[in-house]
Tab-separated table of C-alpha atoms in Angstrom:
chain	number	residue	atom	x	y	z
A	20	UNK	CA	-3.799	3.027	-3.104
A	21	UNK	CA	-2.345	-0.082	-1.303
A	22	UNK	CA	-1.518	0.795	-1.317
A	23	UNK	CA	-0.667	0.435	1.803
A	24	UNK	CA	1.082	-1.169	4.065
A	25	UNK	CA	3.803	-0.092	6.434
A	26	UNK	CA	5.263	-1.338	9.685
A	27	UNK	CA	2.706	-3.142	11.842
A	28	UNK	CA	3.892	-2.396	15.384
A	29	UNK	CA	1.719	-5.097	16.878
A	30	UNK	CA	3.485	-7.690	14.722
A	31	UNK	CA	6.933	-6.232	15.452
A	32	UNK	CA	6.341	-6.269	19.208
A	33	UNK	CA	5.030	-9.815	18.962
A	34	UNK	CA	8.190	-10.773	17.102
A	35	UNK	CA	10.435	-9.155	19.699
A	36	UNK	CA	8.635	-10.948	22.507
A	37	UNK	CA	9.650	-14.241	20.925
A	38	UNK	CA	13.355	-13.461	20.815
A	39	UNK	CA	15.407	-15.372	23.387
A	40	UNK	CA	16.369	-12.484	25.646
A	41	UNK	CA	12.802	-11.545	26.524
A	42	UNK	CA	10.808	-14.793	26.713
A	43	UNK	CA	9.066	-15.776	29.883
A	44	UNK	CA	5.824	-17.224	28.545
A	45	UNK	CA	5.899	-20.742	30.078
A	46	UNK	CA	3.660	-21.056	33.093
A	47	UNK	CA	5.850	-23.826	34.555
A	48	UNK	CA	9.489	-22.954	35.155
A	49	UNK	CA	10.510	-26.595	34.657
A	50	UNK	CA	9.242	-26.518	31.090
A	51	UNK	CA	11.416	-23.555	30.190
A	52	UNK	CA	14.157	-25.763	28.754
A	53	UNK	CA	11.695	-27.120	26.175
A	54	UNK	CA	10.768	-23.706	24.821
A	55	UNK	CA	12.423	-23.401	21.402
A	56	UNK	CA	14.983	-20.647	20.963
A	57	UNK	CA	15.496	-18.294	18.039
A	58	UNK	CA	19.038	-19.135	17.005
A	59	UNK	CA	21.221	-17.486	14.422
A	60	UNK	CA	20.272	-19.977	11.701
A	61	UNK	CA	16.569	-19.284	12.286
A	62	UNK	CA	16.680	-15.495	12.467
A	63	UNK	CA	15.478	-13.828	9.229
A	64	UNK	CA	17.754	-10.886	10.008
A	65	UNK	CA	20.754	-13.204	9.719
A	66	UNK	CA	19.976	-14.275	6.153
A	67	UNK	CA	22.587	-13.255	3.542
A	68	UNK	CA	22.124	-9.625	2.532
A	69	UNK	CA	21.599	-10.569	-1.118
A	70	UNK	CA	18.822	-12.985	-0.242
A	71	UNK	CA	17.075	-10.414	1.953
A	72	UNK	CA	17.187	-7.795	-0.788
A	73	UNK	CA	16.004	-10.366	-3.332
A	74	UNK	CA	12.998	-11.017	-1.087
A	75	UNK	CA	12.357	-7.267	-0.771
A	76	UNK	CA	12.555	-6.877	-4.562
A	77	UNK	CA	10.157	-9.792	-5.093
A	78	UNK	CA	7.635	-8.499	-2.548
A	79	UNK	CA	7.903	-4.988	-3.985
A	80	UNK	CA	7.386	-6.364	-7.498
A	81	UNK	CA	4.221	-8.117	-6.355
A	82	UNK	CA	2.974	-4.904	-4.720
A	83	UNK	CA	3.767	-3.015	-7.944
A	84	UNK	CA	1.765	-5.573	-9.941
A	85	UNK	CA	-1.263	-5.377	-7.638
A	86	UNK	CA	-1.188	-1.563	-7.511
A	87	UNK	CA	-0.629	-1.264	-11.256
A	88	UNK	CA	-3.675	-3.445	-11.893
A	89	UNK	CA	-5.841	-0.782	-10.238
A	90	UNK	CA	-5.156	1.804	-12.945
A	91	UNK	CA	-4.576	-0.496	-15.886
A	92	UNK	CA	-8.330	-0.210	-16.532
A	93	UNK	CA	-8.272	3.594	-16.644
A	94	UNK	CA	-10.349	5.670	-19.008
A	95	UNK	CA	-9.310	6.204	-22.608
A	96	UNK	CA	-7.376	2.959	-22.269
A	97	UNK	CA	-9.705	0.067	-21.412
A	98	UNK	CA	-12.804	1.843	-20.057
A	99	UNK	CA	-13.984	3.125	-23.453
A	100	UNK	CA	-13.504	-0.278	-25.081
A	101	UNK	CA	-15.247	-2.102	-22.216
A	102	UNK	CA	-18.129	0.383	-22.407
A	103	UNK	CA	-18.562	-0.229	-26.136
A	104	UNK	CA	-18.285	-4.022	-25.962
A	105	UNK	CA	-20.720	-4.512	-23.067
A	106	UNK	CA	-23.064	-1.678	-24.159
A	107	UNK	CA	-22.957	0.172	-20.846
A	108	UNK	CA	-22.286	3.773	-19.885
A	109	UNK	CA	-18.767	4.988	-19.272
A	110	UNK	CA	-19.503	5.507	-15.565
A	111	UNK	CA	-20.447	1.837	-15.225
A	112	UNK	CA	-17.224	0.785	-16.950
A	113	UNK	CA	-15.212	3.049	-14.610
A	114	UNK	CA	-16.546	0.942	-11.734
A	115	UNK	CA	-13.875	-1.535	-12.813
A	116	UNK	CA	-11.353	0.846	-11.208
A	117	UNK	CA	-13.501	1.761	-8.207
A	118	UNK	CA	-14.453	-1.787	-7.218
A	119	UNK	CA	-10.870	-2.989	-7.543
A	120	UNK	CA	-9.667	-0.184	-5.242
A	121	UNK	CA	-12.414	-0.984	-2.715
A	122	UNK	CA	-11.146	-4.580	-2.755
A	123	UNK	CA	-7.640	-3.302	-2.016
A	124	UNK	CA	-9.000	-1.303	0.913
A	125	UNK	CA	-11.105	-4.042	2.522
A	126	UNK	CA	-8.798	-7.020	2.010
A	127	UNK	CA	-6.220	-6.017	4.662
A	128	UNK	CA	-8.913	-6.208	7.353
A	129	UNK	CA	-8.731	-9.987	6.882
A	130	UNK	CA	-5.200	-10.658	5.611
A	131	UNK	CA	-3.591	-8.921	8.622
A	132	UNK	CA	-5.099	-11.247	11.280
A	133	UNK	CA	-4.506	-14.296	9.062
A	134	UNK	CA	-0.792	-13.482	8.782
A	135	UNK	CA	-0.467	-13.315	12.571
A	136	UNK	CA	-1.853	-16.826	12.938
A	137	UNK	CA	-0.508	-18.666	9.887
A	138	UNK	CA	2.544	-16.598	8.932
A	139	UNK	CA	3.270	-14.293	6.057
A	140	UNK	CA	4.375	-16.794	3.416
A	141	UNK	CA	1.165	-18.791	3.242
A	142	UNK	CA	-0.846	-15.554	3.057
A	143	UNK	CA	1.379	-14.279	0.223
A	144	UNK	CA	1.192	-17.440	-1.805
A	145	UNK	CA	-2.532	-18.031	-1.438
A	146	UNK	CA	-3.228	-14.343	-2.026
A	147	UNK	CA	-1.271	-14.138	-5.255
A	148	UNK	CA	-2.430	-17.496	-6.582
A	149	UNK	CA	-6.025	-16.316	-6.101
A	150	UNK	CA	-5.177	-12.949	-7.645
A	151	UNK	CA	-3.745	-14.784	-10.659
A	152	UNK	CA	-6.757	-17.117	-10.899
A	153	UNK	CA	-9.427	-14.426	-10.559
A	154	UNK	CA	-7.852	-12.251	-13.245
A	155	UNK	CA	-8.890	-14.890	-15.806
A	156	UNK	CA	-12.639	-14.167	-15.442
A	157	UNK	CA	-11.872	-10.470	-15.941
A	158	UNK	CA	-9.883	-11.113	-19.111
A	159	UNK	CA	-12.491	-13.495	-20.553
A	160	UNK	CA	-15.598	-11.799	-19.111
A	161	UNK	CA	-18.715	-12.435	-21.263
A	162	UNK	CA	-20.663	-9.549	-19.694
A	163	UNK	CA	-20.236	-6.501	-17.483
A	164	UNK	CA	-21.471	-8.272	-14.322
A	165	UNK	CA	-18.688	-10.877	-14.457
A	166	UNK	CA	-16.139	-8.200	-15.321
A	167	UNK	CA	-17.015	-5.952	-12.370
A	168	UNK	CA	-17.491	-8.773	-9.855
A	169	UNK	CA	-14.077	-10.269	-10.454
A	170	UNK	CA	-12.386	-6.888	-10.581
A	171	UNK	CA	-13.442	-6.500	-6.943
A	172	UNK	CA	-12.495	-10.088	-6.033
A	173	UNK	CA	-9.042	-9.831	-7.624
A	174	UNK	CA	-8.383	-6.566	-5.779
A	175	UNK	CA	-9.487	-8.139	-2.499
A	176	UNK	CA	-7.170	-11.136	-3.030
A	177	UNK	CA	-4.140	-9.075	-4.009
A	178	UNK	CA	-4.441	-6.630	-1.125
A	179	UNK	CA	-2.122	-8.601	1.191
A	180	UNK	CA	0.850	-6.980	-0.521
A	181	UNK	CA	-0.346	-3.555	0.545
A	182	UNK	CA	-0.629	-4.530	4.224
A	183	UNK	CA	1.255	-7.661	5.317
A	184	UNK	CA	4.328	-6.986	3.173
A	185	UNK	CA	5.536	-4.095	5.341
A	186	UNK	CA	5.886	-6.530	8.234
A	187	UNK	CA	8.033	-8.848	6.116
A	188	UNK	CA	10.463	-6.065	5.289
A	189	UNK	CA	10.766	-5.116	8.971
A	190	UNK	CA	11.307	-8.783	9.898
A	191	UNK	CA	14.450	-9.030	7.760
A	192	UNK	CA	16.255	-5.849	8.839
A	193	UNK	CA	17.152	-4.301	12.181
A	194	UNK	CA	15.617	-0.982	13.186
A	195	UNK	CA	18.861	0.797	12.286
A	196	UNK	CA	18.893	-0.598	8.736
A	197	UNK	CA	15.228	-0.976	7.828
A	198	UNK	CA	14.792	2.598	6.538
A	199	UNK	CA	16.037	2.115	2.962
A	200	UNK	CA	14.375	-1.244	2.184
A	201	UNK	CA	11.130	0.043	3.736
A	202	UNK	CA	11.322	3.162	1.555
A	203	UNK	CA	11.762	1.002	-1.564
A	204	UNK	CA	8.760	-1.121	-0.644
A	205	UNK	CA	6.611	1.846	0.422
A	206	UNK	CA	7.073	3.540	-2.943
A	207	UNK	CA	5.825	0.610	-5.050
A	208	UNK	CA	2.106	0.788	-4.129
A	209	UNK	CA	2.100	4.444	-5.216
A	210	UNK	CA	4.320	3.974	-8.256
A	211	UNK	CA	2.130	1.117	-9.516
A	212	UNK	CA	-0.858	3.308	-10.432
A	213	UNK	CA	1.425	5.393	-12.671
A	214	UNK	CA	2.810	2.293	-14.408
A	215	UNK	CA	-0.695	0.968	-15.167
A	216	UNK	CA	-1.719	3.674	-17.707
A	217	UNK	CA	1.712	3.543	-19.341
A	218	UNK	CA	1.371	-0.193	-20.013
A	219	UNK	CA	-2.317	0.039	-20.864
A	220	UNK	CA	-1.719	2.839	-23.359
A	221	UNK	CA	0.753	0.814	-25.430
A	222	UNK	CA	-1.333	-2.367	-25.223
A	223	UNK	CA	-4.653	-0.770	-26.182
A	224	UNK	CA	-3.106	1.305	-28.947
A	225	UNK	CA	-2.096	-1.863	-30.754
A	226	UNK	CA	-4.463	-4.625	-29.553
A	227	UNK	CA	-7.804	-5.086	-27.767
A	228	UNK	CA	-8.616	-4.256	-24.138
A	229	UNK	CA	-8.556	-7.942	-23.218
A	230	UNK	CA	-4.815	-8.056	-23.898
A	231	UNK	CA	-4.400	-5.656	-20.974
A	232	UNK	CA	-5.529	-8.470	-18.688
A	233	UNK	CA	-3.675	-11.172	-20.622
A	234	UNK	CA	-0.522	-9.200	-19.839
A	235	UNK	CA	-1.601	-8.922	-16.191
A	236	UNK	CA	-2.120	-12.694	-16.027
A	237	UNK	CA	1.396	-13.263	-17.368
A	238	UNK	CA	2.933	-10.773	-14.940
A	239	UNK	CA	1.122	-12.237	-11.926
A	240	UNK	CA	2.156	-15.779	-12.931
A	241	UNK	CA	5.838	-14.755	-13.005
A	242	UNK	CA	5.434	-13.016	-9.639
A	243	UNK	CA	3.797	-16.106	-8.139
A	244	UNK	CA	6.774	-18.274	-9.130
A	245	UNK	CA	9.183	-15.661	-7.731
A	246	UNK	CA	7.291	-15.514	-4.421
A	247	UNK	CA	7.493	-19.276	-4.032
A	248	UNK	CA	11.197	-19.407	-4.907
A	249	UNK	CA	12.669	-16.282	-3.314
A	250	UNK	CA	10.597	-15.205	-0.290
A	251	UNK	CA	11.177	-17.183	2.940
A	252	UNK	CA	8.951	-17.142	6.003
A	253	UNK	CA	10.012	-14.161	8.121
A	254	UNK	CA	7.452	-14.007	10.930
A	255	UNK	CA	9.392	-15.118	14.023
A	256	UNK	CA	6.484	-16.643	16.026
A	257	UNK	CA	5.631	-18.931	13.097
A	258	UNK	CA	9.309	-19.773	12.514
A	259	UNK	CA	9.560	-20.908	16.140
A	260	UNK	CA	6.322	-22.860	15.868
A	261	UNK	CA	7.631	-24.786	12.857
A	262	UNK	CA	10.936	-25.386	14.617
A	263	UNK	CA	9.109	-26.869	17.612
A	264	UNK	CA	7.113	-29.133	15.300
A	265	UNK	CA	10.330	-30.369	13.661
A	266	UNK	CA	11.942	-31.059	17.037
A	267	UNK	CA	8.935	-33.054	18.219
A	268	UNK	CA	9.038	-35.135	15.041
A	269	UNK	CA	12.798	-35.755	14.991
A	270	UNK	CA	13.326	-36.358	18.714
A	271	UNK	CA	10.003	-37.913	19.648
A	272	UNK	CA	9.903	-35.565	22.642
A	273	UNK	CA	6.472	-33.936	22.724
A	274	UNK	CA	7.491	-31.368	25.356
A	275	UNK	CA	9.091	-28.991	22.861
A	276	UNK	CA	6.895	-25.975	22.194
A	277	UNK	CA	6.890	-22.455	20.762
A	278	UNK	CA	5.297	-19.444	22.498
A	279	UNK	CA	2.689	-19.162	19.739
A	280	UNK	CA	1.452	-22.681	20.534
A	281	UNK	CA	0.766	-21.691	24.162
A	282	UNK	CA	-1.256	-18.639	23.157
A	283	UNK	CA	-4.964	-18.794	22.471
A	284	UNK	CA	-5.678	-16.817	19.327
A	285	UNK	CA	-9.284	-16.569	18.183
A	286	UNK	CA	-9.128	-15.884	14.474
A	287	UNK	CA	-12.770	-14.787	14.438
A	288	UNK	CA	-12.182	-12.315	17.269
A	289	UNK	CA	-9.029	-11.004	15.578
A	290	UNK	CA	-10.899	-10.401	12.299
A	291	UNK	CA	-13.811	-8.755	14.128
A	292	UNK	CA	-11.407	-6.468	16.004
A	293	UNK	CA	-9.579	-5.691	12.763
A	294	UNK	CA	-12.867	-4.649	11.148
A	295	UNK	CA	-14.225	-2.683	14.123
A	296	UNK	CA	-11.320	-0.762	15.621
A	297	UNK	CA	-10.265	1.242	12.504
A	298	UNK	CA	-13.726	2.794	12.294
A	299	UNK	CA	-13.735	3.456	16.037
A	300	UNK	CA	-10.477	5.369	15.591
A	301	UNK	CA	-11.904	7.436	12.723
A	302	UNK	CA	-15.041	8.315	14.695
A	303	UNK	CA	-13.462	9.184	18.057
A	304	UNK	CA	-9.981	10.564	17.282
A	305	UNK	CA	-9.947	13.873	15.419
A	306	UNK	CA	-6.224	13.864	14.660
A	307	UNK	CA	-6.335	10.407	13.043
A	308	UNK	CA	-9.485	11.409	11.129
A	309	UNK	CA	-7.922	14.567	9.691
A	310	UNK	CA	-4.684	12.828	8.700
A	311	UNK	CA	-6.683	10.046	7.048
A	312	UNK	CA	-8.870	12.504	5.119
A	313	UNK	CA	-5.796	14.456	4.013
A	314	UNK	CA	-4.089	11.301	2.747
A	315	UNK	CA	-7.306	10.094	1.121
A	316	UNK	CA	-7.833	13.354	-0.742
A	317	UNK	CA	-4.320	13.269	-2.205
A	318	UNK	CA	-4.710	9.648	-3.323
A	319	UNK	CA	-8.107	10.564	-4.756
A	320	UNK	CA	-6.402	13.214	-6.913
A	321	UNK	CA	-3.895	10.629	-8.081
A	322	UNK	CA	-6.702	8.337	-9.234
A	323	UNK	CA	-8.690	11.242	-10.668
A	324	UNK	CA	-5.691	11.926	-12.919
A	325	UNK	CA	-6.394	8.672	-14.771
A	326	UNK	CA	-9.513	10.348	-16.153
A	327	UNK	CA	-8.172	13.919	-16.257
A	328	UNK	CA	-4.899	13.346	-18.134
A	329	UNK	CA	-6.626	11.863	-21.215
A	330	UNK	CA	-8.812	14.994	-21.348
A	331	UNK	CA	-5.795	17.290	-21.009
A	332	UNK	CA	-3.518	15.507	-23.463
A	333	UNK	CA	-5.825	13.722	-25.913
A	334	UNK	CA	-8.503	16.383	-26.318
A	335	UNK	CA	-6.276	19.471	-26.069
A	336	UNK	CA	-2.993	18.220	-27.564
A	337	UNK	CA	-4.127	15.393	-29.845
A	338	UNK	CA	-2.118	12.624	-28.153
A	339	UNK	CA	-2.863	8.996	-28.954
A	340	UNK	CA	-3.249	6.279	-26.323
A	341	UNK	CA	0.381	5.311	-25.886
A	342	UNK	CA	1.571	8.921	-25.816
A	343	UNK	CA	-1.038	9.707	-23.161
A	344	UNK	CA	0.182	6.761	-21.095
A	345	UNK	CA	3.680	8.223	-21.159
A	346	UNK	CA	2.455	11.491	-19.626
A	347	UNK	CA	2.170	9.715	-16.255
A	348	UNK	CA	5.957	9.428	-16.159
A	349	UNK	CA	6.070	12.914	-14.627
A	350	UNK	CA	4.422	11.713	-11.413
A	351	UNK	CA	6.542	8.541	-11.467
A	352	UNK	CA	9.748	10.596	-11.743
A	353	UNK	CA	8.538	12.616	-8.774
A	354	UNK	CA	8.248	9.426	-6.722
A	355	UNK	CA	11.829	8.460	-7.564
A	356	UNK	CA	13.051	11.925	-6.571
A	357	UNK	CA	11.271	11.477	-3.256
A	358	UNK	CA	12.876	8.072	-2.784
A	359	UNK	CA	16.313	9.529	-3.542
A	360	UNK	CA	15.935	11.923	-0.598
A	361	UNK	CA	15.453	9.054	1.881
A	362	UNK	CA	19.067	9.171	3.200
A	363	UNK	CA	18.602	12.864	4.008
A	364	UNK	CA	15.422	12.295	6.017
A	365	UNK	CA	16.887	9.236	7.741
A	366	UNK	CA	19.937	11.278	8.709
A	367	UNK	CA	17.717	13.740	10.571
A	368	UNK	CA	16.584	11.048	13.009
A	369	UNK	CA	18.865	11.311	16.036
A	370	UNK	CA	18.057	9.555	19.301
A	371	UNK	CA	14.379	9.031	20.034
A	372	UNK	CA	12.520	12.138	18.790
A	373	UNK	CA	8.808	12.647	19.531
A	374	UNK	CA	6.314	11.329	16.939
A	375	UNK	CA	5.640	14.867	15.662
A	376	UNK	CA	9.197	14.987	14.293
A	377	UNK	CA	7.976	12.605	11.569
A	378	UNK	CA	5.641	15.304	10.241
A	379	UNK	CA	8.477	17.513	8.965
A	380	UNK	CA	8.621	15.498	5.741
A	381	UNK	CA	4.841	15.848	5.470
A	382	UNK	CA	5.184	19.639	5.711
A	383	UNK	CA	7.417	19.657	2.649
A	384	UNK	CA	5.038	17.291	0.878
A	385	UNK	CA	1.963	19.433	1.609
A	386	UNK	CA	3.626	22.499	0.058
A	387	UNK	CA	4.822	20.581	-3.001
A	388	UNK	CA	1.393	19.061	-3.690
A	389	UNK	CA	-0.351	22.456	-3.556
A	390	UNK	CA	2.261	24.226	-5.684
A	391	UNK	CA	2.208	21.402	-8.236
A	392	UNK	CA	-1.576	21.494	-8.638
A	393	UNK	CA	-1.672	25.280	-9.151
A	394	UNK	CA	1.194	24.974	-11.639
A	395	UNK	CA	-0.629	22.158	-13.435
A	396	UNK	CA	-3.892	24.135	-13.567
A	397	UNK	CA	-2.374	27.075	-15.450
A	398	UNK	CA	-0.448	24.880	-17.913
A	399	UNK	CA	-3.458	22.913	-19.187
A	400	UNK	CA	-4.358	25.506	-21.840
A	401	UNK	CA	-4.087	24.093	-25.347
A	402	UNK	CA	-1.691	26.894	-26.423
A	403	UNK	CA	0.792	25.935	-23.659
A	404	UNK	CA	3.388	23.361	-24.714
A	405	UNK	CA	2.449	19.814	-23.665
A	406	UNK	CA	5.669	19.320	-21.686
A	407	UNK	CA	4.671	22.013	-19.173
A	408	UNK	CA	1.863	20.058	-17.396
A	409	UNK	CA	4.063	16.946	-17.335
A	410	UNK	CA	6.857	18.914	-15.613
A	411	UNK	CA	4.249	20.389	-13.256
A	412	UNK	CA	3.217	16.885	-12.197
A	413	UNK	CA	6.747	15.974	-11.013
A	414	UNK	CA	6.545	17.848	-7.674
A	415	UNK	CA	3.109	16.295	-7.149
A	416	UNK	CA	4.742	12.849	-7.204
A	417	UNK	CA	7.492	13.943	-4.812
A	418	UNK	CA	5.023	15.655	-2.499
A	419	UNK	CA	2.721	12.651	-2.484
A	420	UNK	CA	5.613	10.392	-1.515
A	421	UNK	CA	6.559	12.744	1.334
A	422	UNK	CA	2.965	13.029	2.590
A	423	UNK	CA	2.311	9.293	2.676
A	424	UNK	CA	5.691	8.295	4.119
A	425	UNK	CA	5.400	10.934	6.835
A	426	UNK	CA	1.783	10.111	7.686
A	427	UNK	CA	2.309	6.360	7.809
A	428	UNK	CA	5.311	6.673	10.101
A	429	UNK	CA	3.527	9.140	12.360
A	430	UNK	CA	0.422	6.954	12.694
A	431	UNK	CA	2.521	3.897	13.574
A	432	UNK	CA	4.557	5.760	16.203
A	433	UNK	CA	1.802	7.947	17.687
A	434	UNK	CA	-0.751	5.107	17.861
A	435	UNK	CA	1.754	2.397	18.725
A	436	UNK	CA	-0.587	0.128	20.797
A	437	UNK	CA	-3.070	-0.053	17.906
A	438	UNK	CA	-0.729	0.649	14.984
A	439	UNK	CA	-2.359	-1.999	12.794
A	440	UNK	CA	-5.791	-0.419	13.296
A	441	UNK	CA	-4.389	3.070	12.677
A	442	UNK	CA	-2.984	1.948	9.333
A	443	UNK	CA	-6.163	0.043	8.479
A	444	UNK	CA	-8.293	3.140	9.085
A	445	UNK	CA	-5.986	5.117	6.811
A	446	UNK	CA	-6.172	2.402	4.152
A	447	UNK	CA	-9.974	2.230	4.191
A	448	UNK	CA	-10.313	6.008	3.950
A	449	UNK	CA	-7.824	6.221	1.080
A	450	UNK	CA	-9.563	3.421	-0.792
A	451	UNK	CA	-12.927	5.180	-0.442
A	452	UNK	CA	-11.648	8.408	-1.996
A	453	UNK	CA	-9.639	6.635	-4.690
A	454	UNK	CA	-12.734	4.658	-5.666
A	455	UNK	CA	-15.027	7.699	-5.774
A	456	UNK	CA	-12.908	10.338	-7.534
A	457	UNK	CA	-12.660	8.671	-10.976
A	458	UNK	CA	-16.463	8.423	-11.120
A	459	UNK	CA	-16.983	12.200	-11.332
A	460	UNK	CA	-13.669	13.266	-12.878
A	461	UNK	CA	-14.819	13.356	-16.520
A	462	UNK	CA	-17.971	15.373	-15.790
A	463	UNK	CA	-16.007	17.720	-13.545
A	464	UNK	CA	-13.342	18.441	-16.152
A	465	UNK	CA	-15.799	18.801	-19.038
A	466	UNK	CA	-18.098	21.108	-17.039
A	467	UNK	CA	-15.536	23.326	-15.319
A	468	UNK	CA	-12.741	23.009	-17.839
A	469	UNK	CA	-9.259	21.727	-17.138
A	470	UNK	CA	-8.167	24.968	-15.471
A	471	UNK	CA	-11.205	25.393	-13.237
A	472	UNK	CA	-11.379	21.750	-12.175
A	473	UNK	CA	-7.687	21.564	-11.322
A	474	UNK	CA	-7.875	24.877	-9.443
A	475	UNK	CA	-10.595	23.452	-7.202
A	476	UNK	CA	-8.364	20.488	-6.356
A	477	UNK	CA	-5.409	22.821	-5.752
A	478	UNK	CA	-7.501	25.034	-3.468
A	479	UNK	CA	-8.719	22.138	-1.329
A	480	UNK	CA	-5.154	20.776	-1.118
A	481	UNK	CA	-4.000	24.218	0.040
A	482	UNK	CA	-6.692	24.321	2.737
A	483	UNK	CA	-5.437	20.953	4.006
A	484	UNK	CA	-1.731	21.842	3.704
A	485	UNK	CA	-1.461	23.388	7.219
A	486	UNK	CA	-2.402	20.067	8.883
A	487	UNK	CA	1.177	18.721	9.321
A	488	UNK	CA	2.297	22.158	10.585
A	489	UNK	CA	-0.554	22.334	13.102
A	490	UNK	CA	-0.076	18.773	14.360
A	491	UNK	CA	3.672	19.342	14.632
A	492	UNK	CA	2.955	21.983	17.286
A	493	UNK	CA	-0.195	20.651	19.004
A	494	UNK	CA	0.105	16.931	18.326
A	495	UNK	CA	1.624	16.185	21.731
A	496	UNK	CA	-1.326	17.836	23.525
A	497	UNK	CA	-3.833	16.020	21.342
A	498	UNK	CA	-2.140	12.693	22.052
A	499	UNK	CA	-2.403	13.311	25.789
A	500	UNK	CA	-6.169	13.730	25.466
A	501	UNK	CA	-6.604	10.759	23.102
A	502	UNK	CA	-7.547	7.346	24.471
A	503	UNK	CA	-5.846	5.696	21.483
A	504	UNK	CA	-2.525	7.542	21.076
A	505	UNK	CA	0.592	7.339	23.255
């Protein structure tokens, strides 16, 4: 999902331009002494280590909450109950997942430009307050129209944590030390969808579907308080702007200024560019298109599992709701295994390797995803012990983590001048697949059977698996021909 949300190179370069050693933005040399400087006390990278990690944990918790809310409405948990209460078909009720994911995919097109003008903190706080507020109409929805409408709106409002948050993490750590905190944050948007069914299973086993959203309201309220208390502003241009405002107020000297105040930024133009350029990249750059489709297909499988696992474990093994929710722990464990390998992959980065070096992790991930799906397909028979498909899902989680981490890093590095647009195009494509796959999952698994349906997914994943190997060898030539890549 969200998820995403990685380093925005345009924001990082903007930040670096505002550091003292590289500024030369004043048109009049005599005014240079009034340009505010980024001093040690202002630099977010100079905050105490504990406070920086507390901010990372808070931001990651918010991303986990937003991502978990996407799957908390999964089938056999809340979908069946919503379908019965509002007297609609199951496919209509599943739209609660699809519309929320579409909101997650479209929101970053607006939250990214807003954060560059107003800073990250105000975007976080407004985003999560609105997410908290618009979850109430979902929880107390009197009809299906209100339920579906506000599922989309709440996803749209919460999406900032799958886009802007990566910039915050990079603001607080140097390039040499950002790897581990970025890995922790990057995992949460993909871990969240596995936590959602686990929570929803226990809640719906013992109470009504509305308590799923009562719990979500409580969680988002706690996260809102934590964001206000523990996450400082980290975007350097805005920090300097506020410092200049303070100096003008305290000294009475109106000559003090920050570089951001001397720049003309059209918010409307920035939003329009943010909406237009990602689709331009998808249409005119084959390498970006194929990577985006590959990522989208894998995330689509992850969201399809929210419909497929209840069929595998409830219909074939007789699991109840809360036991079925626990079956998603296999994928979650796979994510943690992937995270644990981060020091190994970071240790392979020596000097300044070409962007294609980032695809090595994706090669391992592509193999793991394909092997896991074939393994899962042949362990879904009812006479096979229920632990076997759960174990088979572990390498899928690890492979998914490798694929996304590798792809995100490669897109940012290879498309450095338009890194934000490259990530936005990936996010939109992933959201489209994640929204669509749950809608046909039940029919697919009931028609083809659990083995046949999973084999189709495994076969398509295998066809796509050579992509990181191919781009590792020909990516440099493709970048030379591309008008977007470097």
